[in-house]
Amino acid sequence: MIGYAPITSGQTGITTSVDITGSGVTVTVPAGGRYVKITGNVLFNISTGVGNVACYIMEGATQLGLGSIDVSSGNDNLMTVMAIVNATAGSHTYK
């Protein structure tokens, strides 16, 4: 493992696409590059109604992974999103 970002407190009031506070991880890939597996586990709950929740894995403006699920209020939902990328040598920030 070359990076890890545990988040232990919730974030509320999300109504549009936002960065989850504390979710970014910067890693340094060694010379020659490497395949990097990025996994996000997200527990969420919507307060009213029904809707669709999406979770993206991003590097800058590039979308590397996407998970999407339809949910209804009052239920805890766990989503796992994963991306495997062929990262070049150097610094990369994923969120």
PDB file of N, CA and C in Angstrom:
ATOM      1  N   MET A   1       0.850  -1.166   0.000  1.00  0.00           N
ATOM      2  CA  MET A   1       0.000   0.000   0.000  1.00  0.00           C
ATOM      3  C   MET A   1       0.904   1.240   0.000  1.00  0.00           C
ATOM      4  N   ILE A   2       0.574   2.179  -0.889  1.00  0.00           N
ATOM      5  CA  ILE A   2       1.397   3.392  -0.949  1.00  0.00           C
ATOM      6  C   ILE A   2       0.636   4.639  -0.502  1.00  0.00           C
ATOM      7  N   GLY A   3      -0.625   4.494  -0.149  1.00  0.00           N
ATOM      8  CA  GLY A   3      -1.385   5.633   0.339  1.00  0.00           C
ATOM      9  C   GLY A   3      -2.687   5.191   0.965  1.00  0.00           C
ATOM     10  N   TYR A   4      -3.193   5.997   1.905  1.00  0.00           N
ATOM     11  CA  TYR A   4      -4.408   5.646   2.627  1.00  0.00           C
ATOM     12  C   TYR A   4      -5.005   6.910   3.219  1.00  0.00           C
ATOM     13  N   ALA A   5      -6.327   7.064   3.115  1.00  0.00           N
ATOM     14  CA  ALA A   5      -6.978   8.249   3.672  1.00  0.00           C
ATOM     15  C   ALA A   5      -8.250   7.844   4.398  1.00  0.00           C
ATOM     16  N   PRO A   6      -8.138   7.430   5.671  1.00  0.00           N
ATOM     17  CA  PRO A   6      -9.351   7.085   6.411  1.00  0.00           C
ATOM     18  C   PRO A   6     -10.143   8.332   6.783  1.00  0.00           C
ATOM     19  N   ILE A   7     -11.445   8.256   6.643  1.00  0.00           N
ATOM     20  CA  ILE A   7     -12.322   9.360   7.040  1.00  0.00           C
ATOM     21  C   ILE A   7     -13.258   8.815   8.109  1.00  0.00           C
ATOM     22  N   THR A   8     -13.249   9.441   9.265  1.00  0.00           N
ATOM     23  CA  THR A   8     -14.015   8.897  10.388  1.00  0.00           C
ATOM     24  C   THR A   8     -15.198   9.769  10.790  1.00  0.00           C
ATOM     25  N   SER A   9     -15.369  10.914  10.144  1.00  0.00           N
ATOM     26  CA  SER A   9     -16.518  11.758  10.469  1.00  0.00           C
ATOM     27  C   SER A   9     -17.338  11.998   9.210  1.00  0.00           C
ATOM     28  N   GLY A  10     -18.624  12.203   9.405  1.00  0.00           N
ATOM     29  CA  GLY A  10     -19.525  12.379   8.283  1.00  0.00           C
ATOM     30  C   GLY A  10     -19.479  13.768   7.677  1.00  0.00           C
ATOM     31  N   GLN A  11     -20.002  13.865   6.469  1.00  0.00           N
ATOM     32  CA  GLN A  11     -20.128  15.144   5.788  1.00  0.00           C
ATOM     33  C   GLN A  11     -21.585  15.272   5.376  1.00  0.00           C
ATOM     34  N   THR A  12     -22.235  16.354   5.765  1.00  0.00           N
ATOM     35  CA  THR A  12     -23.671  16.502   5.524  1.00  0.00           C
ATOM     36  C   THR A  12     -23.957  17.627   4.543  1.00  0.00           C
ATOM     37  N   GLY A  13     -25.191  17.660   4.079  1.00  0.00           N
ATOM     38  CA  GLY A  13     -25.650  18.755   3.234  1.00  0.00           C
ATOM     39  C   GLY A  13     -25.158  18.685   1.811  1.00  0.00           C
ATOM     40  N   ILE A  14     -24.766  17.528   1.337  1.00  0.00           N
ATOM     41  CA  ILE A  14     -24.261  17.399  -0.032  1.00  0.00           C
ATOM     42  C   ILE A  14     -25.441  17.324  -0.996  1.00  0.00           C
ATOM     43  N   THR A  15     -25.495  18.250  -1.948  1.00  0.00           N
ATOM     44  CA  THR A  15     -26.570  18.256  -2.946  1.00  0.00           C
ATOM     45  C   THR A  15     -26.031  18.294  -4.372  1.00  0.00           C
ATOM     46  N   THR A  16     -24.739  18.497  -4.529  1.00  0.00           N
ATOM     47  CA  THR A  16     -24.101  18.509  -5.852  1.00  0.00           C
ATOM     48  C   THR A  16     -22.764  17.777  -5.743  1.00  0.00           C
ATOM     49  N   SER A  17     -22.072  17.628  -6.850  1.00  0.00           N
ATOM     50  CA  SER A  17     -20.761  16.972  -6.821  1.00  0.00           C
ATOM     51  C   SER A  17     -19.774  17.806  -6.021  1.00  0.00           C
ATOM     52  N   VAL A  18     -19.155  17.173  -5.019  1.00  0.00           N
ATOM     53  CA  VAL A  18     -18.166  17.842  -4.174  1.00  0.00           C
ATOM     54  C   VAL A  18     -17.053  16.854  -3.855  1.00  0.00           C
ATOM     55  N   ASP A  19     -15.902  17.380  -3.477  1.00  0.00           N
ATOM     56  CA  ASP A  19     -14.842  16.546  -2.930  1.00  0.00           C
ATOM     57  C   ASP A  19     -15.214  16.215  -1.493  1.00  0.00           C
ATOM     58  N   ILE A  20     -15.110  14.946  -1.127  1.00  0.00           N
ATOM     59  CA  ILE A  20     -15.344  14.567   0.261  1.00  0.00           C
ATOM     60  C   ILE A  20     -14.137  15.030   1.066  1.00  0.00           C
ATOM     61  N   THR A  21     -14.384  15.785   2.122  1.00  0.00           N
ATOM     62  CA  THR A  21     -13.314  16.341   2.936  1.00  0.00           C
ATOM     63  C   THR A  21     -12.382  15.242   3.433  1.00  0.00           C
ATOM     64  N   GLY A  22     -11.089  15.405   3.155  1.00  0.00           N
ATOM     65  CA  GLY A  22     -10.079  14.460   3.619  1.00  0.00           C
ATOM     66  C   GLY A  22      -9.869  13.242   2.746  1.00  0.00           C
ATOM     67  N   SER A  23     -10.550  13.187   1.592  1.00  0.00           N
ATOM     68  CA  SER A  23     -10.483  11.969   0.785  1.00  0.00           C
ATOM     69  C   SER A  23      -9.286  11.906  -0.163  1.00  0.00           C
ATOM     70  N   GLY A  24      -8.596  12.992  -0.370  1.00  0.00           N
ATOM     71  CA  GLY A  24      -7.476  12.998  -1.308  1.00  0.00           C
ATOM     72  C   GLY A  24      -6.248  12.282  -0.773  1.00  0.00           C
ATOM     73  N   VAL A  25      -5.585  11.538  -1.650  1.00  0.00           N
ATOM     74  CA  VAL A  25      -4.348  10.851  -1.293  1.00  0.00           C
ATOM     75  C   VAL A  25      -3.311  11.149  -2.369  1.00  0.00           C
ATOM     76  N   THR A  26      -2.147  11.633  -1.943  1.00  0.00           N
ATOM     77  CA  THR A  26      -1.045  11.853  -2.874  1.00  0.00           C
ATOM     78  C   THR A  26      -0.039  10.730  -2.693  1.00  0.00           C
ATOM     79  N   VAL A  27       0.320  10.101  -3.804  1.00  0.00           N
ATOM     80  CA  VAL A  27       1.281   9.002  -3.781  1.00  0.00           C
ATOM     81  C   VAL A  27       2.423   9.315  -4.733  1.00  0.00           C
ATOM     82  N   THR A  28       3.573   8.730  -4.461  1.00  0.00           N
ATOM     83  CA  THR A  28       4.716   8.858  -5.359  1.00  0.00           C
ATOM     84  C   THR A  28       4.981   7.493  -5.981  1.00  0.00           C
ATOM     85  N   VAL A  29       4.822   7.439  -7.288  1.00  0.00           N
ATOM     86  CA  VAL A  29       5.028   6.200  -8.033  1.00  0.00           C
ATOM     87  C   VAL A  29       6.501   6.142  -8.431  1.00  0.00           C
ATOM     88  N   PRO A  30       7.175   5.013  -8.172  1.00  0.00           N
ATOM     89  CA  PRO A  30       8.603   4.913  -8.473  1.00  0.00           C
ATOM     90  C   PRO A  30       8.902   4.899  -9.969  1.00  0.00           C
ATOM     91  N   ALA A  31      10.176   5.068 -10.288  1.00  0.00           N
ATOM     92  CA  ALA A  31      10.636   5.053 -11.679  1.00  0.00           C
ATOM     93  C   ALA A  31      10.127   3.802 -12.387  1.00  0.00           C
ATOM     94  N   GLY A  32       9.754   3.965 -13.626  1.00  0.00           N
ATOM     95  CA  GLY A  32       9.242   2.852 -14.405  1.00  0.00           C
ATOM     96  C   GLY A  32       7.732   2.751 -14.354  1.00  0.00           C
ATOM     97  N   GLY A  33       7.093   3.466 -13.412  1.00  0.00           N
ATOM     98  CA  GLY A  33       5.637   3.436 -13.280  1.00  0.00           C
ATOM     99  C   GLY A  33       5.152   2.144 -12.646  1.00  0.00           C
ATOM    100  N   ARG A  34       3.896   2.108 -12.300  1.00  0.00           N
ATOM    101  CA  ARG A  34       3.280   0.946 -11.660  1.00  0.00           C
ATOM    102  C   ARG A  34       1.777   0.966 -11.930  1.00  0.00           C
ATOM    103  N   TYR A  35       1.185  -0.199 -11.871  1.00  0.00           N
ATOM    104  CA  TYR A  35      -0.269  -0.238 -11.818  1.00  0.00           C
ATOM    105  C   TYR A  35      -0.676   0.123 -10.391  1.00  0.00           C
ATOM    106  N   VAL A  36      -1.663   0.995 -10.274  1.00  0.00           N
ATOM    107  CA  VAL A  36      -2.139   1.454  -8.976  1.00  0.00           C
ATOM    108  C   VAL A  36      -3.630   1.130  -8.883  1.00  0.00           C
ATOM    109  N   LYS A  37      -4.009   0.466  -7.805  1.00  0.00           N
ATOM    110  CA  LYS A  37      -5.412   0.158  -7.543  1.00  0.00           C
ATOM    111  C   LYS A  37      -5.929   1.166  -6.524  1.00  0.00           C
ATOM    112  N   ILE A  38      -6.983   1.893  -6.894  1.00  0.00           N
ATOM    113  CA  ILE A  38      -7.577   2.910  -6.041  1.00  0.00           C
ATOM    114  C   ILE A  38      -8.972   2.412  -5.672  1.00  0.00           C
ATOM    115  N   THR A  39      -9.238   2.325  -4.371  1.00  0.00           N
ATOM    116  CA  THR A  39     -10.527   1.825  -3.909  1.00  0.00           C
ATOM    117  C   THR A  39     -11.138   2.817  -2.937  1.00  0.00           C
ATOM    118  N   GLY A  40     -12.399   3.110  -3.139  1.00  0.00           N
ATOM    119  CA  GLY A  40     -13.134   3.963  -2.210  1.00  0.00           C
ATOM    120  C   GLY A  40     -14.343   3.228  -1.676  1.00  0.00           C
ATOM    121  N   ASN A  41     -14.488   3.183  -0.377  1.00  0.00           N
ATOM    122  CA  ASN A  41     -15.673   2.631   0.275  1.00  0.00           C
ATOM    123  C   ASN A  41     -16.427   3.791   0.901  1.00  0.00           C
ATOM    124  N   VAL A  42     -17.667   3.991   0.476  1.00  0.00           N
ATOM    125  CA  VAL A  42     -18.428   5.158   0.910  1.00  0.00           C
ATOM    126  C   VAL A  42     -19.738   4.700   1.541  1.00  0.00           C
ATOM    127  N   LEU A  43     -19.975   5.097   2.784  1.00  0.00           N
ATOM    128  CA  LEU A  43     -21.235   4.834   3.472  1.00  0.00           C
ATOM    129  C   LEU A  43     -22.041   6.125   3.430  1.00  0.00           C
ATOM    130  N   PHE A  44     -23.269   6.046   2.950  1.00  0.00           N
ATOM    131  CA  PHE A  44     -24.071   7.259   2.823  1.00  0.00           C
ATOM    132  C   PHE A  44     -25.531   6.972   3.132  1.00  0.00           C
ATOM    133  N   ASN A  45     -26.264   8.063   3.382  1.00  0.00           N
ATOM    134  CA  ASN A  45     -27.686   8.003   3.682  1.00  0.00           C
ATOM    135  C   ASN A  45     -28.300   9.298   3.180  1.00  0.00           C
ATOM    136  N   ILE A  46     -29.430   9.198   2.475  1.00  0.00           N
ATOM    137  CA  ILE A  46     -30.122  10.425   2.078  1.00  0.00           C
ATOM    138  C   ILE A  46     -31.254  10.676   3.064  1.00  0.00           C
ATOM    139  N   SER A  47     -31.546  11.955   3.313  1.00  0.00           N
ATOM    140  CA  SER A  47     -32.479  12.308   4.385  1.00  0.00           C
ATOM    141  C   SER A  47     -33.940  12.227   3.965  1.00  0.00           C
ATOM    142  N   THR A  48     -34.256  12.511   2.714  1.00  0.00           N
ATOM    143  CA  THR A  48     -35.655  12.471   2.291  1.00  0.00           C
ATOM    144  C   THR A  48     -35.754  11.949   0.861  1.00  0.00           C
ATOM    145  N   GLY A  49     -36.863  11.304   0.581  1.00  0.00           N
ATOM    146  CA  GLY A  49     -37.174  10.897  -0.780  1.00  0.00           C
ATOM    147  C   GLY A  49     -36.319   9.765  -1.313  1.00  0.00           C
ATOM    148  N   VAL A  50     -36.208   9.757  -2.629  1.00  0.00           N
ATOM    149  CA  VAL A  50     -35.393   8.775  -3.331  1.00  0.00           C
ATOM    150  C   VAL A  50     -34.479   9.525  -4.277  1.00  0.00           C
ATOM    151  N   GLY A  51     -33.399   8.894  -4.669  1.00  0.00           N
ATOM    152  CA  GLY A  51     -32.490   9.567  -5.584  1.00  0.00           C
ATOM    153  C   GLY A  51     -31.371   8.663  -6.018  1.00  0.00           C
ATOM    154  N   ASN A  52     -30.489   9.226  -6.790  1.00  0.00           N
ATOM    155  CA  ASN A  52     -29.323   8.514  -7.279  1.00  0.00           C
ATOM    156  C   ASN A  52     -28.091   9.142  -6.658  1.00  0.00           C
ATOM    157  N   VAL A  53     -27.205   8.304  -6.157  1.00  0.00           N
ATOM    158  CA  VAL A  53     -25.954   8.769  -5.573  1.00  0.00           C
ATOM    159  C   VAL A  53     -24.818   8.239  -6.434  1.00  0.00           C
ATOM    160  N   ALA A  54     -23.885   9.107  -6.762  1.00  0.00           N
ATOM    161  CA  ALA A  54     -22.732   8.716  -7.564  1.00  0.00           C
ATOM    162  C   ALA A  54     -21.451   9.032  -6.802  1.00  0.00           C
ATOM    163  N   CYS A  55     -20.460   8.197  -6.985  1.00  0.00           N
ATOM    164  CA  CYS A  55     -19.154   8.389  -6.369  1.00  0.00           C
ATOM    165  C   CYS A  55     -18.098   8.232  -7.454  1.00  0.00           C
ATOM    166  N   TYR A  56     -17.254   9.224  -7.589  1.00  0.00           N
ATOM    167  CA  TYR A  56     -16.225   9.239  -8.624  1.00  0.00           C
ATOM    168  C   TYR A  56     -14.843   9.085  -8.006  1.00  0.00           C
ATOM    169  N   ILE A  57     -13.943   8.438  -8.713  1.00  0.00           N
ATOM    170  CA  ILE A  57     -12.515   8.476  -8.393  1.00  0.00           C
ATOM    171  C   ILE A  57     -11.890   9.367  -9.448  1.00  0.00           C
ATOM    172  N   MET A  58     -11.186  10.402  -8.985  1.00  0.00           N
ATOM    173  CA  MET A  58     -10.656  11.416  -9.894  1.00  0.00           C
ATOM    174  C   MET A  58      -9.154  11.611  -9.689  1.00  0.00           C
ATOM    175  N   GLU A  59      -8.482  11.981 -10.768  1.00  0.00           N
ATOM    176  CA  GLU A  59      -7.129  12.539 -10.704  1.00  0.00           C
ATOM    177  C   GLU A  59      -7.205  13.843 -11.474  1.00  0.00           C
ATOM    178  N   GLY A  60      -7.192  14.953 -10.747  1.00  0.00           N
ATOM    179  CA  GLY A  60      -7.419  16.247 -11.385  1.00  0.00           C
ATOM    180  C   GLY A  60      -8.818  16.264 -11.981  1.00  0.00           C
ATOM    181  N   ALA A  61      -8.929  16.604 -13.274  1.00  0.00           N
ATOM    182  CA  ALA A  61     -10.227  16.632 -13.946  1.00  0.00           C
ATOM    183  C   ALA A  61     -10.539  15.325 -14.661  1.00  0.00           C
ATOM    184  N   THR A  62      -9.674  14.318 -14.504  1.00  0.00           N
ATOM    185  CA  THR A  62      -9.857  13.042 -15.200  1.00  0.00           C
ATOM    186  C   THR A  62     -10.594  12.051 -14.307  1.00  0.00           C
ATOM    187  N   GLN A  63     -11.726  11.563 -14.806  1.00  0.00           N
ATOM    188  CA  GLN A  63     -12.499  10.551 -14.080  1.00  0.00           C
ATOM    189  C   GLN A  63     -11.882   9.182 -14.329  1.00  0.00           C
ATOM    190  N   LEU A  64     -11.504   8.501 -13.251  1.00  0.00           N
ATOM    191  CA  LEU A  64     -10.875   7.182 -13.355  1.00  0.00           C
ATOM    192  C   LEU A  64     -11.842   6.062 -13.007  1.00  0.00           C
ATOM    193  N   GLY A  65     -12.841   6.348 -12.185  1.00  0.00           N
ATOM    194  CA  GLY A  65     -13.806   5.338 -11.764  1.00  0.00           C
ATOM    195  C   GLY A  65     -15.113   5.979 -11.380  1.00  0.00           C
ATOM    196  N   LEU A  66     -16.202   5.191 -11.455  1.00  0.00           N
ATOM    197  CA  LEU A  66     -17.527   5.705 -11.128  1.00  0.00           C
ATOM    198  C   LEU A  66     -18.370   4.581 -10.547  1.00  0.00           C
ATOM    199  N   GLY A  67     -19.066   4.880  -9.457  1.00  0.00           N
ATOM    200  CA  GLY A  67     -20.096   4.005  -8.907  1.00  0.00           C
ATOM    201  C   GLY A  67     -21.365   4.807  -8.782  1.00  0.00           C
ATOM    202  N   SER A  68     -22.505   4.170  -9.024  1.00  0.00           N
ATOM    203  CA  SER A  68     -23.782   4.869  -8.970  1.00  0.00           C
ATOM    204  C   SER A  68     -24.842   3.897  -8.465  1.00  0.00           C
ATOM    205  N   ILE A  69     -25.742   4.398  -7.613  1.00  0.00           N
ATOM    206  CA  ILE A  69     -26.783   3.547  -7.055  1.00  0.00           C
ATOM    207  C   ILE A  69     -28.028   4.380  -6.766  1.00  0.00           C
ATOM    208  N   ASP A  70     -29.204   3.785  -6.981  1.00  0.00           N
ATOM    209  CA  ASP A  70     -30.465   4.417  -6.606  1.00  0.00           C
ATOM    210  C   ASP A  70     -30.750   4.072  -5.151  1.00  0.00           C
ATOM    211  N   VAL A  71     -31.148   5.080  -4.363  1.00  0.00           N
ATOM    212  CA  VAL A  71     -31.357   4.884  -2.928  1.00  0.00           C
ATOM    213  C   VAL A  71     -32.656   5.547  -2.488  1.00  0.00           C
ATOM    214  N   SER A  72     -33.140   5.120  -1.325  1.00  0.00           N
ATOM    215  CA  SER A  72     -34.294   5.765  -0.707  1.00  0.00           C
ATOM    216  C   SER A  72     -33.905   6.204   0.699  1.00  0.00           C
ATOM    217  N   SER A  73     -34.645   7.161   1.228  1.00  0.00           N
ATOM    218  CA  SER A  73     -34.298   7.741   2.530  1.00  0.00           C
ATOM    219  C   SER A  73     -34.415   6.718   3.647  1.00  0.00           C
ATOM    220  N   GLY A  74     -33.637   6.961   4.699  1.00  0.00           N
ATOM    221  CA  GLY A  74     -33.709   6.151   5.897  1.00  0.00           C
ATOM    222  C   GLY A  74     -32.874   4.891   5.878  1.00  0.00           C
ATOM    223  N   ASN A  75     -32.145   4.645   4.803  1.00  0.00           N
ATOM    224  CA  ASN A  75     -31.327   3.434   4.701  1.00  0.00           C
ATOM    225  C   ASN A  75     -29.857   3.795   4.575  1.00  0.00           C
ATOM    226  N   ASP A  76     -29.014   3.093   5.337  1.00  0.00           N
ATOM    227  CA  ASP A  76     -27.575   3.231   5.139  1.00  0.00           C
ATOM    228  C   ASP A  76     -27.188   2.424   3.910  1.00  0.00           C
ATOM    229  N   ASN A  77     -26.346   2.999   3.081  1.00  0.00           N
ATOM    230  CA  ASN A  77     -25.920   2.355   1.848  1.00  0.00           C
ATOM    231  C   ASN A  77     -24.396   2.378   1.776  1.00  0.00           C
ATOM    232  N   LEU A  78     -23.810   1.265   1.394  1.00  0.00           N
ATOM    233  CA  LEU A  78     -22.362   1.186   1.241  1.00  0.00           C
ATOM    234  C   LEU A  78     -22.044   0.969  -0.234  1.00  0.00           C
ATOM    235  N   MET A  79     -21.197   1.822  -0.766  1.00  0.00           N
ATOM    236  CA  MET A  79     -20.782   1.713  -2.157  1.00  0.00           C
ATOM    237  C   MET A  79     -19.266   1.543  -2.192  1.00  0.00           C
ATOM    238  N   THR A  80     -18.801   0.626  -3.014  1.00  0.00           N
ATOM    239  CA  THR A  80     -17.371   0.462  -3.245  1.00  0.00           C
ATOM    240  C   THR A  80     -17.093   0.824  -4.696  1.00  0.00           C
ATOM    241  N   VAL A  81     -16.138   1.721  -4.890  1.00  0.00           N
ATOM    242  CA  VAL A  81     -15.731   2.155  -6.224  1.00  0.00           C
ATOM    243  C   VAL A  81     -14.246   1.853  -6.371  1.00  0.00           C
ATOM    244  N   MET A  82     -13.850   1.336  -7.545  1.00  0.00           N
ATOM    245  CA  MET A  82     -12.450   0.962  -7.737  1.00  0.00           C
ATOM    246  C   MET A  82     -11.997   1.360  -9.142  1.00  0.00           C
ATOM    247  N   ALA A  83     -10.736   1.721  -9.223  1.00  0.00           N
ATOM    248  CA  ALA A  83     -10.096   1.988 -10.514  1.00  0.00           C
ATOM    249  C   ALA A  83      -8.684   1.415 -10.458  1.00  0.00           C
ATOM    250  N   ILE A  84      -8.259   0.836 -11.560  1.00  0.00           N
ATOM    251  CA  ILE A  84      -6.878   0.369 -11.688  1.00  0.00           C
ATOM    252  C   ILE A  84      -6.271   1.160 -12.839  1.00  0.00           C
ATOM    253  N   VAL A  85      -5.186   1.880 -12.527  1.00  0.00           N
ATOM    254  CA  VAL A  85      -4.566   2.748 -13.527  1.00  0.00           C
ATOM    255  C   VAL A  85      -3.096   2.390 -13.698  1.00  0.00           C
ATOM    256  N   ASN A  86      -2.593   2.613 -14.889  1.00  0.00           N
ATOM    257  CA  ASN A  86      -1.175   2.429 -15.172  1.00  0.00           C
ATOM    258  C   ASN A  86      -0.507   3.784 -14.944  1.00  0.00           C
ATOM    259  N   ALA A  87      -0.081   4.026 -13.716  1.00  0.00           N
ATOM    260  CA  ALA A  87       0.440   5.340 -13.323  1.00  0.00           C
ATOM    261  C   ALA A  87       1.888   5.506 -13.751  1.00  0.00           C
ATOM    262  N   THR A  88       2.197   6.678 -14.232  1.00  0.00           N
ATOM    263  CA  THR A  88       3.570   7.021 -14.586  1.00  0.00           C
ATOM    264  C   THR A  88       4.355   7.358 -13.327  1.00  0.00           C
ATOM    265  N   ALA A  89       5.661   7.355 -13.435  1.00  0.00           N
ATOM    266  CA  ALA A  89       6.512   7.710 -12.305  1.00  0.00           C
ATOM    267  C   ALA A  89       6.245   9.151 -11.874  1.00  0.00           C
ATOM    268  N   GLY A  90       6.299   9.392 -10.573  1.00  0.00           N
ATOM    269  CA  GLY A  90       6.110  10.740 -10.051  1.00  0.00           C
ATOM    270  C   GLY A  90       4.940  10.818  -9.089  1.00  0.00           C
ATOM    271  N   SER A  91       4.548  12.048  -8.800  1.00  0.00           N
ATOM    272  CA  SER A  91       3.509  12.321  -7.812  1.00  0.00           C
ATOM    273  C   SER A  91       2.121  12.324  -8.469  1.00  0.00           C
ATOM    274  N   HIS A  92       1.176  11.675  -7.812  1.00  0.00           N
ATOM    275  CA  HIS A  92      -0.205  11.624  -8.293  1.00  0.00           C
ATOM    276  C   HIS A  92      -1.127  11.839  -7.095  1.00  0.00           C
ATOM    277  N   THR A  93      -2.160  12.653  -7.279  1.00  0.00           N
ATOM    278  CA  THR A  93      -3.167  12.843  -6.232  1.00  0.00           C
ATOM    279  C   THR A  93      -4.491  12.307  -6.739  1.00  0.00           C
ATOM    280  N   TYR A  94      -5.030  11.362  -5.978  1.00  0.00           N
ATOM    281  CA  TYR A  94      -6.314  10.744  -6.301  1.00  0.00           C
ATOM    282  C   TYR A  94      -7.314  11.137  -5.242  1.00  0.00           C
ATOM    283  N   LYS A  95      -8.569  11.382  -5.685  1.00  0.00           N
ATOM    284  CA  LYS A  95      -9.650  11.676  -4.730  1.00  0.00           C
ATOM    285  C   LYS A  95     -10.966  11.234  -5.328  1.00  0.00           C
TER     286      LYS A  95
END
